[in-house]
Amino acid sequence: MELEFQVQNVKCQGCASAIRAGLGQHPQVREVQVDVPAGRVTVATSGDVRGELSGMLRELGYPEKA
């Protein structure tokens, strides 16, 4: 399953690395891609964990755009 998030505060590759490392800790996450200019995070997962990942992004300082 592929989940896509439009997030705030992504400004550089350091931000992208923090997102990849943070979401990568979730046991169902297989791959995380971050498009810095677009503020888009795409996550390949083995299940529908959108709510959990959205919460993790918020805790990392990258909340979803309203």
Coordinates of C-alpha atoms in Angstrom, one line a residue:
M1 CA 0.0 0.0 0.0
E2 CA 1.2 3.5 -0.8
L3 CA 0.3 6.4 1.3
E4 CA 0.9 10.1 0.4
F5 CA 1.0 13.0 2.8
Q6 CA 1.3 16.8 2.1
V7 CA 3.2 18.2 5.1
Q8 CA 4.4 21.5 6.4
N9 CA 8.0 22.6 7.4
V10 CA 10.0 20.5 4.9
K11 CA 12.8 22.9 3.9
C12 CA 15.9 20.8 3.2
Q13 CA 17.4 17.4 2.9
G14 CA 18.0 17.4 6.6
C15 CA 14.3 17.5 7.1
A16 CA 13.8 14.7 4.6
S17 CA 16.4 12.6 6.5
A18 CA 14.6 13.2 9.8
I19 CA 11.3 12.1 8.2
R20 CA 12.8 9.0 6.6
A21 CA 14.5 8.0 9.9
G22 CA 11.4 8.7 12.0
L23 CA 8.8 6.9 9.9
G24 CA 11.3 4.1 9.1
Q25 CA 11.0 3.0 12.7
H26 CA 7.4 1.9 12.2
P27 CA 7.3 -1.9 11.7
Q28 CA 5.0 -1.7 8.7
V29 CA 6.9 0.9 6.8
R30 CA 8.9 -0.5 3.9
E31 CA 10.1 2.7 2.1
V32 CA 9.8 6.5 2.6
Q33 CA 10.3 9.0 -0.1
V34 CA 10.4 12.8 0.5
D35 CA 9.9 15.4 -2.2
V36 CA 11.3 18.5 -0.4
P37 CA 10.1 21.2 -2.9
A38 CA 6.6 19.8 -3.0
G39 CA 6.4 19.0 0.8
R40 CA 5.2 15.5 -0.2
V41 CA 6.0 12.3 1.7
T42 CA 5.2 9.0 0.1
V43 CA 5.3 5.9 2.2
A44 CA 5.2 2.2 1.1
T45 CA 3.6 0.2 3.9
S46 CA 2.3 -3.3 4.4
G47 CA -1.0 -2.1 5.9
D48 CA -3.2 1.0 6.3
V49 CA -1.4 2.9 9.0
R50 CA -2.2 6.4 7.8
G51 CA -3.4 7.6 11.2
E52 CA -0.3 6.3 13.0
L53 CA 2.0 7.8 10.4
S54 CA 0.2 11.2 10.4
G55 CA 0.7 11.3 14.2
M56 CA 4.4 10.4 13.8
L57 CA 4.8 13.2 11.3
R58 CA 3.2 15.6 13.7
E59 CA 5.4 14.6 16.5
L60 CA 8.5 15.0 14.3
G61 CA 7.4 18.6 13.5
Y62 CA 6.0 18.0 10.1
P63 CA 2.2 18.1 10.4
E64 CA -0.1 17.4 7.5
K65 CA -1.3 20.5 5.7
A66 CA -4.9 21.4 6.5

